[in-house]
Amino acid sequence: MTNPDVVIFRNIELNDEASLLTLRNSPSNLEFFKNPRTVSSEDHARWFVSRLTDFRALQIVAVLSNQLIGIVFLVPLDDNSGSISINIDSKYQSQGIGQELLTRMMFRADSLRFSRIEALIHLSNTRSISLFERCGFVFEEKVSGFLVRYVRFTNQNTLR
Ligand SMILES: CC(C)(COP(=O)(O)OP(=O)(O)OC[C@H]1O[C@@H](n2cnc3c(N)ncnc32)[C@H](O)[C@@H]1OP(=O)(O)O)[C@@H](O)C(=O)NCCC(=O)NCCS
């Protein structure tokens, strides 16, 4: 069991590219992804550069003993709203890392004046639904046969 107190939470850095590709392509992440196909290294490189240059503040990674074990990131939808994604290495799930990352990102989103954050979640992803509900997200609508949208409006952090 990992003590969340020894995990470092920080912005992404240049040398995180390969670890993030591994995390994005892990079976536990692809299982609930909208598009379950593996991300190519070329597509990942483009995504990574844009995150690093245009959206540096919009992701937080969790690092344990120099190993990247989780990421949460926001994709802006307009000036005030964004879509959030989170992914924890399967070896480190159910130890509070997801809750810590999501809570930190909600504080950051508040400070960056996002007023609405949405999460598209697979209906059968009960662990994710429970995490988002604990962090103040509420069900908004079913968007397809297998995806639901949860939303959180600003200044709703209930955990701290
Ligand atoms: C969904 C996901 C992000 C959750 O992250 P996580 O780190 O496993 O979540 P947490 O550990 O914070 O919470 C999960 C469970 O562990 C429990 N938990 C929290 N802190 C804990 C701790 N310190 N020790 C033990 N258990 C703990 C929680 O109570 C929670 O229980 P519940 O599911 O019965 O409500 C993660 O499982 C994941 O990356 N899944 C694959 C990708 C994915 O589905 N992403 C979301 C797409 S929308």
Coordinates of N, CA, C and O and ligand atoms in Angstrom, one line a residue:
M1 N 0.9 -1.2 0.0 CA 0.0 0.0 0.0 C 0.9 1.2 0.0 O 1.8 1.3 0.8
T2 N 0.6 2.2 -0.9 CA 1.4 3.4 -1.0 C 0.9 4.5 -0.1 O -0.3 4.7 -0.1
N3 N 1.8 5.1 0.6 CA 1.4 6.2 1.5 C 1.3 7.5 0.6 O 2.4 7.9 0.0
P4 N 0.1 8.1 0.3 CA 0.1 9.2 -0.6 C 1.0 10.4 -0.1 O 1.4 11.2 -1.0
D5 N 1.4 10.4 1.1 CA 2.3 11.5 1.6 C 3.7 11.4 1.0 O 4.4 12.4 1.0
V6 N 4.1 10.2 0.5 CA 5.4 10.1 -0.2 C 5.3 10.3 -1.7 O 6.4 10.3 -2.4
V7 N 4.1 10.5 -2.2 CA 4.0 10.7 -3.6 C 4.2 12.2 -3.9 O 3.7 13.1 -3.1
I8 N 4.9 12.5 -5.0 CA 5.1 13.9 -5.4 C 4.1 14.3 -6.4 O 3.9 13.5 -7.4
F9 N 3.5 15.4 -6.3 CA 2.5 15.9 -7.3 C 3.1 17.1 -7.9 O 3.5 18.1 -7.2
R10 N 3.3 17.1 -9.3 CA 3.9 18.2 -10.0 C 3.4 18.4 -11.4 O 2.6 17.5 -11.9
N11 N 3.8 19.5 -12.0 CA 3.5 19.7 -13.5 C 4.3 18.7 -14.3 O 5.3 18.2 -13.9
I12 N 3.8 18.6 -15.6 CA 4.6 17.7 -16.5 C 5.9 18.3 -16.8 O 6.1 19.6 -16.9
E13 N 6.9 17.5 -17.1 CA 8.3 18.0 -17.5 C 8.6 17.3 -18.8 O 8.1 16.2 -19.2
L14 N 9.7 17.8 -19.5 CA 10.1 17.3 -20.8 C 10.3 15.8 -20.8 O 9.9 15.1 -21.8
N15 N 10.9 15.3 -19.8 CA 11.3 13.9 -19.8 C 10.2 12.9 -19.4 O 10.4 11.7 -19.2
D16 N 8.9 13.5 -19.3 CA 7.8 12.6 -18.9 C 7.2 11.9 -20.1 O 6.2 11.1 -20.0
E17 N 7.6 12.3 -21.3 CA 6.9 11.9 -22.6 C 6.7 10.4 -22.6 O 5.6 9.9 -22.8
A18 N 7.8 9.6 -22.5 CA 7.7 8.1 -22.6 C 6.8 7.5 -21.6 O 6.0 6.7 -21.8
S19 N 7.0 8.0 -20.3 CA 6.2 7.4 -19.2 C 4.7 7.6 -19.4 O 3.9 6.8 -19.1
L20 N 4.4 8.8 -20.0 CA 3.0 9.2 -20.2 C 2.4 8.3 -21.3 O 1.2 7.9 -21.2
L21 N 3.2 8.0 -22.3 CA 2.7 7.2 -23.4 C 2.3 5.8 -22.8 O 1.3 5.2 -23.1
T22 N 3.2 5.3 -22.0 CA 3.0 3.9 -21.4 C 1.7 4.0 -20.6 O 0.9 3.1 -20.7
L23 N 1.5 5.0 -19.8 CA 0.3 5.2 -19.0 C -0.9 5.3 -19.8 O -1.9 4.6 -19.5
R24 N -0.8 6.1 -20.9 CA -2.0 6.3 -21.7 C -2.4 5.0 -22.4 O -3.6 4.7 -22.6
N25 N -1.4 4.1 -22.7 CA -1.7 2.9 -23.5 C -1.9 1.7 -22.5 O -2.0 0.5 -23.0
S26 N -1.9 1.9 -21.2 CA -2.1 0.7 -20.3 C -3.5 0.2 -20.5 O -4.5 0.9 -20.7
P27 N -3.6 -1.2 -20.4 CA -4.9 -1.8 -20.6 C -6.0 -1.2 -19.7 O -7.1 -1.0 -20.1
S28 N -5.6 -0.9 -18.4 CA -6.7 -0.4 -17.5 C -7.2 1.0 -17.9 O -8.3 1.3 -17.6
N29 N -6.4 1.7 -18.6 CA -6.8 3.0 -19.1 C -7.7 2.9 -20.4 O -8.7 3.4 -20.5
L30 N -7.2 2.0 -21.4 CA -7.9 1.9 -22.6 C -9.2 1.2 -22.4 O -10.2 1.5 -23.2
E31 N -9.4 0.4 -21.4 CA -10.6 -0.3 -21.1 C -11.8 0.6 -21.1 O -12.9 0.3 -21.6
F32 N -11.6 1.8 -20.6 CA -12.8 2.7 -20.4 C -12.7 4.0 -21.3 O -13.3 5.0 -21.0
F33 N -11.7 4.0 -22.2 CA -11.5 5.2 -23.0 C -12.6 5.2 -24.1 O -13.1 4.2 -24.6
K34 N -13.0 6.5 -24.5 CA -14.0 6.6 -25.6 C -13.6 5.9 -26.8 O -14.3 5.2 -27.5
N35 N -12.3 6.1 -27.2 CA -11.7 5.4 -28.3 C -10.6 4.4 -27.8 O -9.6 4.8 -27.4
P36 N -10.9 3.1 -27.7 CA -10.0 2.2 -27.0 C -8.8 1.8 -27.8 O -8.1 0.8 -27.4
R37 N -8.5 2.5 -28.9 CA -7.3 2.1 -29.7 C -6.1 2.6 -29.1 O -6.1 3.7 -28.5
T38 N -5.0 1.9 -29.2 CA -3.7 2.3 -28.7 C -3.3 3.7 -29.3 O -3.5 3.9 -30.5
V39 N -2.7 4.6 -28.5 CA -2.2 5.9 -29.0 C -0.8 5.6 -29.6 O 0.0 5.0 -29.0
S40 N -0.7 6.1 -30.9 CA 0.7 6.0 -31.5 C 1.7 6.9 -30.9 O 1.3 8.0 -30.4
S41 N 3.0 6.6 -31.1 CA 4.0 7.5 -30.5 C 4.0 8.8 -31.2 O 4.2 9.9 -30.6
E42 N 3.6 8.9 -32.5 CA 3.5 10.2 -33.2 C 2.4 11.0 -32.7 O 2.6 12.2 -32.4
D43 N 1.2 10.4 -32.5 CA 0.1 11.2 -32.0 C 0.4 11.7 -30.5 O 0.1 12.8 -30.1
H44 N 1.0 10.8 -29.8 CA 1.3 11.1 -28.4 C 2.3 12.3 -28.4 O 2.2 13.2 -27.6
A45 N 3.3 12.3 -29.3 CA 4.4 13.3 -29.3 C 3.7 14.7 -29.6 O 4.0 15.7 -28.9
R46 N 2.7 14.7 -30.5 CA 2.0 16.0 -30.8 C 1.2 16.4 -29.6 O 1.2 17.6 -29.2
W47 N 0.5 15.5 -29.0 CA -0.3 15.8 -27.8 C 0.6 16.3 -26.7 O 0.3 17.4 -26.0
F48 N 1.7 15.7 -26.5 CA 2.6 16.0 -25.4 C 3.2 17.4 -25.6 O 3.2 18.2 -24.6
V49 N 3.6 17.8 -26.8 CA 4.2 19.1 -27.1 C 3.1 20.2 -26.8 O 3.4 21.2 -26.2
S50 N 1.9 19.9 -27.2 CA 0.9 20.9 -27.0 C 0.6 21.1 -25.6 O 0.3 22.2 -25.1
R51 N 0.6 20.0 -24.8 CA 0.3 20.1 -23.4 C 1.4 20.8 -22.7 O 1.2 21.7 -21.8
L52 N 2.6 20.6 -23.1 CA 3.8 21.2 -22.5 C 3.9 22.7 -22.8 O 4.3 23.5 -21.9
T53 N 3.5 23.0 -24.0 CA 3.7 24.4 -24.4 C 2.5 25.3 -24.2 O 2.5 26.4 -23.6
D54 N 1.3 24.8 -24.6 CA 0.1 25.6 -24.5 C -0.7 25.4 -23.2 O -1.5 26.3 -22.8
F55 N -0.6 24.2 -22.6 CA -1.5 23.9 -21.5 C -0.7 23.4 -20.3 O -1.1 22.5 -19.6
R56 N 0.5 23.9 -20.0 CA 1.4 23.4 -19.0 C 0.7 23.3 -17.6 O 1.0 22.3 -16.9
A57 N -0.1 24.3 -17.3 CA -0.7 24.2 -16.0 C -1.9 23.3 -15.9 O -2.5 23.1 -14.8
L58 N -2.3 22.7 -17.0 CA -3.6 22.0 -17.0 C -3.4 20.5 -16.8 O -4.3 19.7 -17.2
Q59 N -2.2 20.1 -16.3 CA -2.1 18.7 -15.9 C -1.3 18.6 -14.7 O -0.4 19.4 -14.5
I60 N -1.6 17.6 -13.8 CA -0.8 17.3 -12.7 C -0.4 15.8 -12.7 O -1.3 15.0 -13.0
V61 N 0.8 15.5 -12.5 CA 1.2 14.1 -12.5 C 1.6 13.7 -11.0 O 2.0 14.5 -10.2
A62 N 1.4 12.4 -10.8 CA 1.8 11.8 -9.5 C 3.1 11.0 -9.7 O 3.1 10.2 -10.7
V63 N 4.1 11.2 -8.9 CA 5.4 10.5 -9.1 C 5.8 9.9 -7.8 O 5.8 10.5 -6.7
L64 N 6.2 8.6 -7.9 CA 6.7 7.8 -6.7 C 8.1 7.3 -7.1 O 8.2 6.5 -8.0
S65 N 9.1 7.6 -6.3 CA 10.4 7.1 -6.5 C 10.8 7.3 -8.0 O 11.3 6.4 -8.6
N66 N 10.6 8.5 -8.5 CA 11.0 8.9 -9.9 C 10.2 8.1 -10.9 O 10.5 8.2 -12.1
Q67 N 9.1 7.4 -10.5 CA 8.3 6.7 -11.5 C 6.9 7.4 -11.6 O 6.3 7.7 -10.6
L68 N 6.5 7.8 -12.8 CA 5.2 8.4 -13.0 C 4.1 7.4 -12.9 O 4.0 6.5 -13.6
I69 N 3.2 7.7 -11.9 CA 2.2 6.6 -11.6 C 0.7 7.2 -11.9 O -0.2 6.4 -11.7
G70 N 0.6 8.4 -12.3 CA -0.7 8.9 -12.5 C -0.7 10.3 -13.1 O 0.2 11.0 -13.0
I71 N -1.8 10.6 -13.8 CA -2.0 11.9 -14.4 C -3.4 12.3 -14.4 O -4.3 11.5 -14.5
V72 N -3.7 13.6 -14.2 CA -5.0 14.2 -14.4 C -4.8 15.4 -15.3 O -3.8 16.1 -15.2
F73 N -5.6 15.6 -16.3 CA -5.4 16.8 -17.2 C -6.8 17.3 -17.7 O -7.8 16.6 -17.7
L74 N -6.7 18.6 -17.9 CA -7.9 19.3 -18.4 C -7.8 19.7 -19.8 O -6.7 20.2 -20.2
V75 N -8.8 19.5 -20.6 CA -8.8 20.1 -22.0 C -9.8 21.2 -22.0 O -11.0 21.0 -21.7
P76 N -9.3 22.5 -22.3 CA -10.3 23.6 -22.3 C -11.3 23.4 -23.4 O -11.0 23.0 -24.5
L77 N -12.6 23.7 -23.1 CA -13.6 23.6 -24.1 C -14.0 25.0 -24.6 O -14.3 25.3 -25.7
D78 N -13.9 26.0 -23.7 CA -14.0 27.4 -24.0 C -13.3 28.2 -22.9 O -12.5 27.6 -22.1
D79 N -13.5 29.5 -22.8 CA -12.7 30.3 -21.8 C -13.0 29.9 -20.3 O -12.2 30.1 -19.5
N80 N -14.2 29.3 -20.1 CA -14.5 29.0 -18.7 C -14.8 27.6 -18.4 O -15.1 27.2 -17.2
S81 N -14.7 26.7 -19.4 CA -15.0 25.3 -19.1 C -14.0 24.3 -19.7 O -13.3 24.7 -20.6
G82 N -14.0 23.2 -19.1 CA -13.0 22.2 -19.6 C -13.5 20.8 -19.3 O -14.4 20.5 -18.6
S83 N -12.8 19.8 -20.0 CA -13.1 18.4 -19.9 C -11.9 17.8 -19.2 O -10.8 18.0 -19.5
I84 N -12.2 16.9 -18.2 CA -11.1 16.3 -17.4 C -10.9 14.9 -17.7 O -11.9 14.1 -17.9
S85 N -9.7 14.4 -17.6 CA -9.4 13.0 -17.7 C -8.4 12.6 -16.6 O -7.5 13.5 -16.3
I86 N -8.5 11.4 -16.1 CA -7.6 11.0 -15.1 C -7.2 9.5 -15.3 O -8.0 8.7 -15.8
N87 N -6.0 9.2 -14.9 CA -5.5 7.8 -15.2 C -4.4 7.5 -14.2 O -3.4 8.2 -14.1
I88 N -4.7 6.4 -13.4 CA -3.7 6.0 -12.4 C -3.1 4.6 -12.8 O -3.9 3.7 -13.2
D89 N -1.8 4.4 -12.8 CA -1.2 3.1 -13.0 C -1.9 2.0 -12.2 O -2.2 2.2 -11.0
S90 N -2.3 0.9 -12.9 CA -3.2 -0.1 -12.2 C -2.5 -0.6 -10.9 O -3.3 -1.0 -10.0
K91 N -1.2 -0.6 -10.8 CA -0.6 -1.1 -9.6 C -0.8 -0.2 -8.4 O -0.7 -0.6 -7.3
Y92 N -1.2 1.0 -8.7 CA -1.4 2.0 -7.6 C -2.8 2.5 -7.4 O -3.0 3.5 -6.7
Q93 N -3.8 1.8 -8.1 CA -5.2 2.2 -7.9 C -5.7 1.8 -6.5 O -5.1 1.0 -5.9
S94 N -6.8 2.5 -6.2 CA -7.5 2.2 -4.9 C -6.6 2.5 -3.7 O -6.7 1.8 -2.6
Q95 N -5.7 3.5 -3.8 CA -4.9 3.9 -2.6 C -5.0 5.4 -2.4 O -4.1 5.9 -1.7
G96 N -6.0 6.0 -3.0 CA -6.2 7.4 -2.7 C -5.5 8.4 -3.6 O -5.6 9.6 -3.5
I97 N -4.7 7.8 -4.6 CA -3.9 8.7 -5.5 C -4.9 9.5 -6.4 O -4.7 10.7 -6.7
G98 N -5.9 8.8 -6.9 CA -6.8 9.4 -7.8 C -7.5 10.5 -7.2 O -7.7 11.6 -7.7
Q99 N -8.0 10.3 -5.9 CA -8.7 11.4 -5.2 C -7.8 12.6 -4.9 O -8.2 13.7 -5.1
E100 N -6.5 12.3 -4.6 CA -5.6 13.4 -4.3 C -5.4 14.2 -5.6 O -5.4 15.4 -5.6
L101 N -5.1 13.5 -6.7 CA -4.9 14.2 -8.0 C -6.1 15.0 -8.4 O -6.0 16.2 -8.8
L102 N -7.3 14.4 -8.3 CA -8.5 15.1 -8.8 C -8.8 16.3 -7.9 O -9.1 17.4 -8.4
T103 N -8.6 16.2 -6.6 CA -8.8 17.3 -5.7 C -7.9 18.4 -6.0 O -8.3 19.6 -6.1
R104 N -6.6 18.1 -6.2 CA -5.6 19.2 -6.6 C -6.0 19.9 -7.9 O -5.9 21.1 -8.0
M105 N -6.4 19.1 -8.8 CA -6.8 19.7 -10.1 C -8.0 20.6 -10.0 O -8.1 21.6 -10.6
M106 N -9.0 20.2 -9.1 CA -10.1 21.1 -8.9 C -9.7 22.4 -8.3 O -10.3 23.5 -8.6
F107 N -8.8 22.4 -7.3 CA -8.3 23.6 -6.7 C -7.6 24.5 -7.8 O -7.8 25.7 -7.9
R108 N -6.9 23.8 -8.7 CA -6.2 24.6 -9.7 C -7.2 25.2 -10.7 O -7.1 26.3 -11.1
A109 N -8.2 24.4 -11.1 CA -9.2 24.8 -12.0 C -10.0 26.0 -11.4 O -10.2 27.0 -12.1
D110 N -10.2 26.0 -10.1 CA -10.9 27.1 -9.4 C -10.0 28.4 -9.5 O -10.4 29.5 -9.9
S111 N -8.7 28.2 -9.3 CA -7.8 29.3 -9.3 C -7.6 29.9 -10.7 O -7.3 31.1 -10.9
L112 N -7.8 29.0 -11.7 CA -7.6 29.5 -13.1 C -9.0 30.0 -13.6 O -9.2 30.3 -14.8
R113 N -10.0 30.0 -12.7 CA -11.3 30.6 -13.0 C -12.1 29.8 -14.0 O -12.9 30.3 -14.8
F114 N -11.9 28.4 -14.0 CA -12.8 27.6 -14.8 C -14.1 27.5 -14.0 O -14.1 27.4 -12.7
S115 N -15.3 27.7 -14.6 CA -16.5 27.7 -13.9 C -17.3 26.3 -14.0 O -18.2 26.0 -13.3
R116 N -16.9 25.6 -15.0 CA -17.6 24.3 -15.3 C -16.6 23.3 -15.8 O -15.8 23.5 -16.7
I117 N -16.5 22.1 -15.1 CA -15.6 21.0 -15.5 C -16.5 19.8 -15.8 O -17.4 19.5 -15.0
E118 N -16.3 19.1 -16.9 CA -17.1 17.9 -17.2 C -16.2 16.7 -17.3 O -15.0 16.8 -17.7
A119 N -16.8 15.6 -17.1 CA -16.1 14.3 -17.2 C -17.0 13.3 -18.0 O -18.2 13.2 -17.6
L120 N -16.5 12.8 -19.0 CA -17.3 11.8 -19.8 C -16.8 10.4 -19.2 O -15.6 10.1 -19.3
I121 N -17.7 9.7 -18.7 CA -17.3 8.4 -18.0 C -18.1 7.2 -18.5 O -19.3 7.3 -18.8
H122 N -17.4 6.1 -18.7 CA -18.0 4.9 -19.1 C -19.0 4.4 -18.1 O -18.7 4.4 -16.9
L123 N -20.3 4.1 -18.5 CA -21.3 3.7 -17.6 C -20.9 2.6 -16.6 O -21.3 2.6 -15.4
S124 N -20.0 1.7 -17.1 CA -19.7 0.6 -16.2 C -18.4 0.9 -15.4 O -18.0 0.0 -14.6
N125 N -17.9 2.1 -15.5 CA -16.7 2.5 -14.7 C -17.1 3.0 -13.3 O -17.0 4.2 -13.0
T126 N -17.5 2.1 -12.5 CA -18.1 2.5 -11.2 C -17.1 3.1 -10.3 O -17.4 4.0 -9.5
R127 N -15.8 2.7 -10.4 CA -14.8 3.3 -9.5 C -14.6 4.7 -9.9 O -14.4 5.6 -9.0
S128 N -14.6 5.0 -11.2 CA -14.4 6.4 -11.6 C -15.6 7.2 -11.2 O -15.5 8.4 -10.7
I129 N -16.8 6.7 -11.4 CA -18.1 7.5 -11.0 C -18.0 7.8 -9.6 O -18.3 8.9 -9.1
S130 N -17.6 6.8 -8.8 CA -17.6 7.0 -7.3 C -16.6 8.1 -6.9 O -16.8 9.0 -6.1
L131 N -15.4 8.1 -7.6 CA -14.4 9.1 -7.3 C -14.9 10.5 -7.7 O -14.7 11.4 -6.9
F132 N -15.5 10.6 -8.9 CA -15.9 11.9 -9.3 C -17.0 12.4 -8.4 O -17.1 13.6 -8.1
E133 N -17.9 11.5 -8.0 CA -19.0 12.0 -7.1 C -18.4 12.5 -5.7 O -18.8 13.5 -5.2
R134 N -17.4 11.7 -5.3 CA -16.7 12.2 -4.0 C -16.1 13.5 -4.1 O -16.0 14.3 -3.1
C135 N -15.7 13.9 -5.3 CA -15.1 15.2 -5.6 C -16.0 16.3 -6.0 O -15.6 17.3 -6.6
G136 N -17.3 16.1 -5.8 CA -18.3 17.1 -6.1 C -18.9 17.1 -7.5 O -19.7 18.1 -7.8
F137 N -18.7 16.1 -8.3 CA -19.3 16.1 -9.6 C -20.7 15.4 -9.5 O -20.9 14.6 -8.6
V138 N -21.6 15.9 -10.3 CA -23.0 15.4 -10.3 C -23.3 14.9 -11.8 O -22.8 15.5 -12.7
F139 N -24.2 13.9 -11.8 CA -24.6 13.4 -13.1 C -25.4 14.4 -13.9 O -26.2 15.1 -13.3
E140 N -25.0 14.6 -15.1 CA -25.8 15.6 -16.0 C -26.7 14.9 -17.0 O -27.9 15.1 -17.0
E141 N -26.0 14.0 -17.8 CA -26.8 13.3 -18.8 C -26.1 12.1 -19.4 O -24.9 12.0 -19.2
K142 N -26.9 11.2 -19.9 CA -26.3 10.1 -20.7 C -26.1 10.6 -22.1 O -27.0 11.2 -22.7
V143 N -24.8 10.4 -22.6 CA -24.5 11.0 -23.9 C -24.5 10.0 -25.0 O -24.5 10.3 -26.2
S144 N -24.5 8.7 -24.6 CA -24.6 7.6 -25.6 C -24.9 6.3 -24.9 O -25.2 6.4 -23.7
G145 N -24.9 5.2 -25.6 CA -25.3 4.0 -25.0 C -24.4 3.6 -23.8 O -24.7 2.8 -23.0
F146 N -23.1 4.1 -23.8 CA -22.2 3.7 -22.8 C -21.5 4.8 -22.1 O -20.7 4.6 -21.2
L147 N -21.8 6.1 -22.5 CA -21.1 7.2 -21.8 C -22.0 8.1 -21.1 O -23.1 8.4 -21.6
V148 N -21.6 8.5 -19.8 CA -22.4 9.5 -19.1 C -21.6 10.7 -18.9 O -20.3 10.7 -18.8
R149 N -22.2 11.9 -18.8 CA -21.5 13.1 -18.5 C -21.7 13.6 -17.0 O -22.9 13.7 -16.6
Y150 N -20.7 13.7 -16.3 CA -20.7 14.3 -14.9 C -20.1 15.7 -15.0 O -19.2 16.0 -15.8
V151 N -20.7 16.6 -14.2 CA -20.2 18.0 -14.2 C -19.9 18.5 -12.8 O -20.6 18.0 -11.8
R152 N -19.1 19.5 -12.7 CA -18.8 20.1 -11.4 C -18.7 21.6 -11.7 O -17.9 22.0 -12.6
F153 N -19.4 22.4 -10.9 CA -19.3 23.9 -11.1 C -18.3 24.4 -10.1 O -18.0 23.8 -9.1
T154 N -17.9 25.6 -10.3 CA -16.7 26.2 -9.5 C -17.0 26.2 -8.0 O -18.1 26.3 -7.5
N155 N -15.8 26.2 -7.3 CA -15.9 26.3 -5.8 C -16.7 25.3 -5.1 O -17.5 25.6 -4.2
Q156 N -16.7 24.1 -5.6 CA -17.5 23.0 -5.0 C -16.6 22.0 -4.3 O -17.0 20.9 -4.1
N157 N -15.3 22.3 -4.0 CA -14.5 21.3 -3.3 C -15.1 21.0 -2.0 O -15.2 21.8 -1.1
T158 N -15.4 19.7 -1.8 CA -16.0 19.3 -0.6 C -15.0 18.6 0.3 O -15.3 18.2 1.5
L159 N -13.9 18.3 -0.2 CA -13.0 17.4 0.5 C -12.0 18.1 1.4 O -11.4 17.5 2.3
R160 N -11.8 19.4 1.2 CA -10.8 20.2 2.0 C -11.4 21.5 2.4 O -12.3 22.0 1.7
Ligands
LIG1 C1 -10.8 5.6 -11.9 C2 -9.4 5.9 -11.3 C3 -8.9 7.2 -11.8 C4 -9.6 6.0 -9.8 O1 -8.3 6.3 -9.2 P1 -7.8 5.6 -7.8 O2 -6.5 6.1 -7.5 O3 -8.0 4.1 -8.0 O4 -8.9 6.2 -6.9 P2 -8.9 6.3 -5.3 O5 -7.9 5.3 -4.7 O6 -8.8 7.7 -4.9 O7 -10.3 5.8 -4.9 C5 -10.7 4.4 -5.3 C6 -11.2 3.6 -4.1 O8 -10.1 3.5 -3.2 C7 -10.5 3.9 -1.9 N1 -9.4 4.7 -1.2 C8 -9.2 6.0 -1.2 N2 -8.2 6.3 -0.5 C9 -7.6 5.1 0.0 C10 -6.5 4.8 0.7 N3 -5.7 5.8 1.2 N4 -6.3 3.6 1.0 C11 -7.1 2.6 0.5 N5 -8.2 2.8 -0.2 C12 -8.5 4.1 -0.5 C13 -11.6 4.9 -2.1 O9 -12.5 4.9 -1.0 C14 -12.3 4.3 -3.3 O10 -13.2 3.3 -3.0 P3 -14.5 3.2 -3.9 O11 -14.1 3.0 -5.3 O12 -15.2 2.0 -3.2 O13 -15.3 4.5 -3.7 C15 -8.4 4.7 -11.6 O14 -9.0 3.6 -11.1 C16 -8.0 4.6 -13.0 O15 -7.1 5.3 -13.5 N6 -8.7 3.8 -13.8 C17 -8.4 3.6 -15.2 C18 -8.6 4.8 -16.1 C19 -10.0 5.4 -15.8 O16 -11.0 4.7 -15.7 N7 -10.0 6.7 -15.8 C20 -11.2 7.5 -15.6 C21 -11.9 7.8 -16.9 S1 -13.2 8.9 -16.7

